[in-house]
Every structure is written in structure tokens, then in C-alpha cells.
Short mmCIF file of C-alpha atoms in Angstrom, two decimals:
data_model
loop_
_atom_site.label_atom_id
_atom_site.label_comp_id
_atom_site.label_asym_id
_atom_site.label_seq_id
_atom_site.Cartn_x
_atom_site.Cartn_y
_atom_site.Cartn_z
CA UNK U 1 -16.04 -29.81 -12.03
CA UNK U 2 -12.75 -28.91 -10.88
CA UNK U 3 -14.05 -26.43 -8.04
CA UNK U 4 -16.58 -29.38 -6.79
CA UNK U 5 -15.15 -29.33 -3.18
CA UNK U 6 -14.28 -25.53 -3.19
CA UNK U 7 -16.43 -25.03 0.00
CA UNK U 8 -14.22 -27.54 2.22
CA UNK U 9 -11.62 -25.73 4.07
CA UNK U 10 -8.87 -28.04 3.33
CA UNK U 11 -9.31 -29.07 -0.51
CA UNK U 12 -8.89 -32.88 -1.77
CA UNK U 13 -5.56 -33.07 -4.35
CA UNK U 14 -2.40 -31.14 -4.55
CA UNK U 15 -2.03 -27.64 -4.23
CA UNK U 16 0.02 -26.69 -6.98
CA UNK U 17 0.24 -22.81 -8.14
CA UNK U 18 -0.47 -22.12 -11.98
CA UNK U 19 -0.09 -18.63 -13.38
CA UNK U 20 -3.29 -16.55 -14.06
CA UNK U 21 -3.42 -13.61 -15.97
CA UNK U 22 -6.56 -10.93 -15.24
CA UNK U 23 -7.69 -8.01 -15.77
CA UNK U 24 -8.14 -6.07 -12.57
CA UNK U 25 -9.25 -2.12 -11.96
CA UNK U 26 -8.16 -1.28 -15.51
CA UNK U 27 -4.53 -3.20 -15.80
CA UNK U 28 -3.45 -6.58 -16.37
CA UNK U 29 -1.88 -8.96 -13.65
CA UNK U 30 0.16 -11.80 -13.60
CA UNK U 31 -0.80 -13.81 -10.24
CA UNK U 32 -1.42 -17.40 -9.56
CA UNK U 33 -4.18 -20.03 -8.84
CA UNK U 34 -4.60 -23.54 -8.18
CA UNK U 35 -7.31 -26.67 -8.15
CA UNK U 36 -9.76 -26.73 -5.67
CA UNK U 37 -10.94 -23.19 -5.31
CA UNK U 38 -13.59 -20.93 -7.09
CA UNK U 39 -13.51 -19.70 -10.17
CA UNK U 40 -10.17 -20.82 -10.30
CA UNK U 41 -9.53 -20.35 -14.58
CA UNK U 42 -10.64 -16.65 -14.11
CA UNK U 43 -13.10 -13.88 -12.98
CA UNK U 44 -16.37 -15.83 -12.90
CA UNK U 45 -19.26 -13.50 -14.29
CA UNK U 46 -21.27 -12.67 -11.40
CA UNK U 47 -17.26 -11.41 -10.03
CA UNK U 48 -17.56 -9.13 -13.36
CA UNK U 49 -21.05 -7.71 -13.23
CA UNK U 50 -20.15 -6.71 -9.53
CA UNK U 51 -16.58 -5.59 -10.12
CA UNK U 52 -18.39 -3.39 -13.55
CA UNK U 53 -20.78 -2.18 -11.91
CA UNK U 54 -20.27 -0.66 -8.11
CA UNK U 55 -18.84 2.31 -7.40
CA UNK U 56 -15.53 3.07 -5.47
CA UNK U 57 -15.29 1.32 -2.40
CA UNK U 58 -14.80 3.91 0.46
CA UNK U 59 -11.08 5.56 0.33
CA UNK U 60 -10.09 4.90 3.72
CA UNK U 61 -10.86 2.47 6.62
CA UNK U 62 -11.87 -1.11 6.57
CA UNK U 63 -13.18 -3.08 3.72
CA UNK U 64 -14.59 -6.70 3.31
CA UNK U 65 -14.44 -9.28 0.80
CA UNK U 66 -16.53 -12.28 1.96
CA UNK U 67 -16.18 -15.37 0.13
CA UNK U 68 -12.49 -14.23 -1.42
CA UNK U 69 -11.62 -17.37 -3.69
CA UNK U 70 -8.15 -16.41 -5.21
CA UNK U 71 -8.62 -12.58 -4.60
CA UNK U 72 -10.20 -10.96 -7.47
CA UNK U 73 -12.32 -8.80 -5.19
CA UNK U 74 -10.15 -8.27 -2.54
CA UNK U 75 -7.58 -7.15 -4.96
CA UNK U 76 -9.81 -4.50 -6.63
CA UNK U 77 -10.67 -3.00 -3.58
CA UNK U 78 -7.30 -2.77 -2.41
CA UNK U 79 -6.14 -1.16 -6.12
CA UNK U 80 -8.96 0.75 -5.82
CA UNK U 81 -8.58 2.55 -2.04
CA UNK U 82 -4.55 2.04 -1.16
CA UNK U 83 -5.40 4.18 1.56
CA UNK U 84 -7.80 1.60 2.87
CA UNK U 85 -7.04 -1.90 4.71
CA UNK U 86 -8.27 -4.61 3.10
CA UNK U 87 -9.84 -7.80 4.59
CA UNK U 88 -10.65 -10.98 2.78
CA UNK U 89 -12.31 -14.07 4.24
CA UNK U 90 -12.69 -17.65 2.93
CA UNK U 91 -13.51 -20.94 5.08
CA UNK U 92 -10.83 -22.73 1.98
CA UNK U 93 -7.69 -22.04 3.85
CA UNK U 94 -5.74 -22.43 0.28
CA UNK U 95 -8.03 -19.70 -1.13
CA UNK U 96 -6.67 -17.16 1.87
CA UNK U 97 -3.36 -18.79 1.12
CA UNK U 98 -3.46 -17.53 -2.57
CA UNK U 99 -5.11 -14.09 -1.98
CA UNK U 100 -2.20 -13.33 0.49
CA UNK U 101 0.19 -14.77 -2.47
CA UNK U 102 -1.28 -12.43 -4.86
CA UNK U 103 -1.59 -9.29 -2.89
CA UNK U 104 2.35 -9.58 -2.23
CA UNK U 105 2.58 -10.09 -6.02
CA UNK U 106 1.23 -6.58 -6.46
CA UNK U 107 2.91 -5.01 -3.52
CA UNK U 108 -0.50 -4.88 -1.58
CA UNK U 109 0.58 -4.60 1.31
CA UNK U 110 -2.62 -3.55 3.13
CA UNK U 111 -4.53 -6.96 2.06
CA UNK U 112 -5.23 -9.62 4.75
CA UNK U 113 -6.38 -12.81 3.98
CA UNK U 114 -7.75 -15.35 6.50
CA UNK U 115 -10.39 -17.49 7.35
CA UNK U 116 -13.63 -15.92 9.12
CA UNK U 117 -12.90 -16.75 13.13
CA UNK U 118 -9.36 -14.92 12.47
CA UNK U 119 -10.76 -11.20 11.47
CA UNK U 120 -11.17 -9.50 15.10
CA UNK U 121 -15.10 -9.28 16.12
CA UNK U 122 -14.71 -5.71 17.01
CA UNK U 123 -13.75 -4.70 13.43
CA UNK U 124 -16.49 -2.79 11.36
CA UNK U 125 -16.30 -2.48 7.77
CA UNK U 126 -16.76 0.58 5.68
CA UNK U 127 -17.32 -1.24 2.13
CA UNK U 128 -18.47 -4.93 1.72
CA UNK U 129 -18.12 -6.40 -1.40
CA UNK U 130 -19.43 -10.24 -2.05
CA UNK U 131 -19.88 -12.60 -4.77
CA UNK U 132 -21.92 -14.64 -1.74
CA UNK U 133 -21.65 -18.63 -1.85
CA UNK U 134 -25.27 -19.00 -3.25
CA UNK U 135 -24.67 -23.32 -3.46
CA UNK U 136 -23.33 -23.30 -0.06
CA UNK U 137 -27.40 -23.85 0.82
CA UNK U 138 -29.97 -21.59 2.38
CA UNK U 139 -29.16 -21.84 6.30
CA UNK U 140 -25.59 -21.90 5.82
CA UNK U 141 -25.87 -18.45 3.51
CA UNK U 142 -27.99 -17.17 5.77
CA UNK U 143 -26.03 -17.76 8.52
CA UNK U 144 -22.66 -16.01 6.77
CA UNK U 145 -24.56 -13.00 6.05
CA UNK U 146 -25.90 -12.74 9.12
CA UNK U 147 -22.29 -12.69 10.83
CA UNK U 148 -21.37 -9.92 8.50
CA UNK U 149 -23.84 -8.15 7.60
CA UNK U 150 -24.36 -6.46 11.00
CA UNK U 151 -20.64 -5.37 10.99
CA UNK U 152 -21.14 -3.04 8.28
CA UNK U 153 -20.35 0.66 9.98
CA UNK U 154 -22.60 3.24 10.28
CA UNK U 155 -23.13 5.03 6.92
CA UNK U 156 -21.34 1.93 5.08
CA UNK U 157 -22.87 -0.22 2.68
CA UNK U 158 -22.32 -3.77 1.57
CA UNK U 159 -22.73 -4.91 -2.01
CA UNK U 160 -23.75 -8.25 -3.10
CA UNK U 161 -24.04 -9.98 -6.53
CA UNK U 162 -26.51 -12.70 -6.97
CA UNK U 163 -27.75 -14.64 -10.22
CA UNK U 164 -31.60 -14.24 -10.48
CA UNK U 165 -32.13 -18.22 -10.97
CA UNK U 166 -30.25 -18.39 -8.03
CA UNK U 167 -32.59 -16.26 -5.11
CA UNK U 168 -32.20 -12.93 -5.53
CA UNK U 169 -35.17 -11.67 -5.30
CA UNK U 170 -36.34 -13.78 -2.12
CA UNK U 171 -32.64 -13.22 -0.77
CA UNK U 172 -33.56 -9.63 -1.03
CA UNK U 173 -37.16 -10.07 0.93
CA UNK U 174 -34.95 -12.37 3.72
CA UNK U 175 -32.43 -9.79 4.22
CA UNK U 176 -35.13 -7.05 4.17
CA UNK U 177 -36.57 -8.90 6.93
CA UNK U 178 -34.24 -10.24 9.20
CA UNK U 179 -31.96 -7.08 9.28
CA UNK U 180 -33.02 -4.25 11.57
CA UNK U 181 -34.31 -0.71 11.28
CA UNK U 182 -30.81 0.39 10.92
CA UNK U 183 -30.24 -0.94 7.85
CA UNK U 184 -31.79 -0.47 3.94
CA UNK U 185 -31.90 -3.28 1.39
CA UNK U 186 -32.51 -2.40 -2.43
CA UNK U 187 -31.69 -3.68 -5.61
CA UNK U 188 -29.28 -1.70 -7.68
CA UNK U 189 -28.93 -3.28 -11.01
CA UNK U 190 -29.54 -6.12 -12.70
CA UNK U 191 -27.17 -7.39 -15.42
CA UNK U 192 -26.24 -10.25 -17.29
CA UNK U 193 -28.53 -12.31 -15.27
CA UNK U 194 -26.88 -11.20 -12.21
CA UNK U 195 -28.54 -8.67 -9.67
CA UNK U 196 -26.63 -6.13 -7.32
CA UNK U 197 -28.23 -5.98 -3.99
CA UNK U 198 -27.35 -3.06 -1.42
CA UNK U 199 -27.32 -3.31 1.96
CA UNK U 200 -26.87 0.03 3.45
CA UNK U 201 -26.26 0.70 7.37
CA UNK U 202 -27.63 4.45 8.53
CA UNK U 203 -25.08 6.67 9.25
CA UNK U 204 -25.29 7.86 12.98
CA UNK U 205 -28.13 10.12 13.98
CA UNK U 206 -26.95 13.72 15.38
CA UNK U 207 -27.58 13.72 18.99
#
């Protein structure tokens, strides 16, 4: 499999760009990919079933993609809210190469890209959208969520696609459970063999 070592920050084998074409919040775009990242021939379907079937990120302040691969996410949100800054994490430093590449393909200019210990520990995000690394294993998954998860801000909710064969449901009861009273976990949808979970934060209570 060609993504095999898409996990390791610096990939095995040239990086060398190849043009993609996708469809992304209702146009197409030309942008560009390479070996040794996710998804990298397209938008993988559990990408689809989220990007289908979420609503609007929030218009304005910050928004998270976790897990970014070449930016399909990312870019949605940031076509999506313009008024919005964007953030986009991966630990494959040619993945945050590529999703910077692309944004400046589509004159995004409010799209940052960079690996996780980069993004500013004070920042709380508004809208979290995730196609989560699932194969990553369970402690390491946990662990990601668990650094941003609690970053969500108040009233803000994070969205997060997960095949069914994959842990869904017991991904649900873990978050569910680890996650304070502050925060909600349901399960939104279920499509394709994909679920939507939502992680909601409470929004501030009047004093």
C-alpha cells in the first residue's frame, strides 16, 4: 500500500508532487499530492461521509483539522468560513507541506499547516473536524484526542468520522468517559459504514 508509512513524520521515498483533481465545497480543484501520505489518490470515504454530512463549520474564529493528510478537510473549512482561520495538523511533515501548497493554490490565505507541537497551546478552537487516525493504535488515538479534544471552546463542537468495524461505538463510550462534565458526546449519523460522533463543549454558564 502506497500510504503504508503515512504515520512517520518524515516518509521513506521521494517526495515528488502529482496533480490531483477534487471536488471540494461544491467546485472542482486542481491541487497536488504525493507518495507517502493518506489518501493520497483522492478523498478517502470516511473524508466524504464527514465532509457530506456536517454542517457549516462556525463563520468566524479558529478551526481544527486534526490528522490533515493533503488538506481535503482543512480546505473545506477554509472555503466554507473565509472569515475564519484555519488550522491543520499532521505529525507527516510532507502532509503539512502539501496542505500549505494547496491552500496557496486556492488563495487561502487563512490556512496554516503544521505539525501538532507548532499550533500555540493557548489556542481554542471553535469547529473541529477529524477523519481521526483509527490504525495509529488505541493509546496513541487516545492520546491525540485527548490533546485536542479539551481545546475545543466553550459552545464549540468537534466532529469526528469513524468506520463502525473500526471502534466507534466503544470510541464513543471512551470519550464519554474520559471527557469531563463540560463536554457531550453523541452519535450523529451513521453512513456508509462510517459514524459521525459529536463532541460538544458547553457554552459558558451566565454568572
Amino acid at each position: 500500500m502506497e500510504s503504508a508509512h503515512y504515520f512517520s513524520a518524515s516518509p521513506a521515498g521521494p517526495f515528488t508532487r502529482k496533480p490531483l483533481t477534487v471536488e471540494l465545497a461544491g467546485a472542482t480543484r486542481s491541487l497536488q499530492t504525493s507518495s507517502g501520505i493518506f489518501s493520497p489518490d483522492g478523498i478517502d470515504k470516511g473524508t466524504a461521509v464527514l465532509l457530506a454530512d456536517v454542517p457549516p463549520p462556525a463563520p468566524n474564529g479558529n478551526l481544527l483539522d486534526v490528522g490533515c493528510g493533503w488538506g481535503p478537510i482543512a480546505l473545506t473549512m477554509a472555503l466554507r468560513a473565509p472569515h475564519a482561520r484555519v488550522y491543520a495538523v499532521d505529525v507527516n511533515e510532507r502532509c503539512v507541506t502539501l496542505t500549505n501548497e494547496n491552500a496557496a493554490l486556492l488563495g487561502l490565505e487563512h490556512v496554516t499547516a503544521s505539525t501538532p507541537e507548532a499550533v500555540d497551546p493557548d489556542v481554542r478552537f471553535d469547529t473541529i473536524w477529524s477523519n481521526p487516525p483509527i490504525r495509529i493504535g488505541k493509546d496513541e488515538l487516545h492520546s491525540l484526542l485527548k490533546l485536542w479534544l479539551p481545546r475545543l471552546s466553550p459552545g464549540g463542537s468537534a466532529w469526528l468520522v469513524v468506520q463502525k468495524n473500526l471502534g466507534s461505538d466503544s470510541l464513543q463510550r471512551w470519550l464519554s468517559a474520559e471527557l469531563d462534565d463540560s463536554f457531550t458526546v453523541s452519535r450523529e449519523s451513521t453512513s456508509k459504514s462510517f459514524r459521525i460522533l459529536r463532541v460538544r463543549k458547553a457554552s459558558r454558564q451566565p454568572r
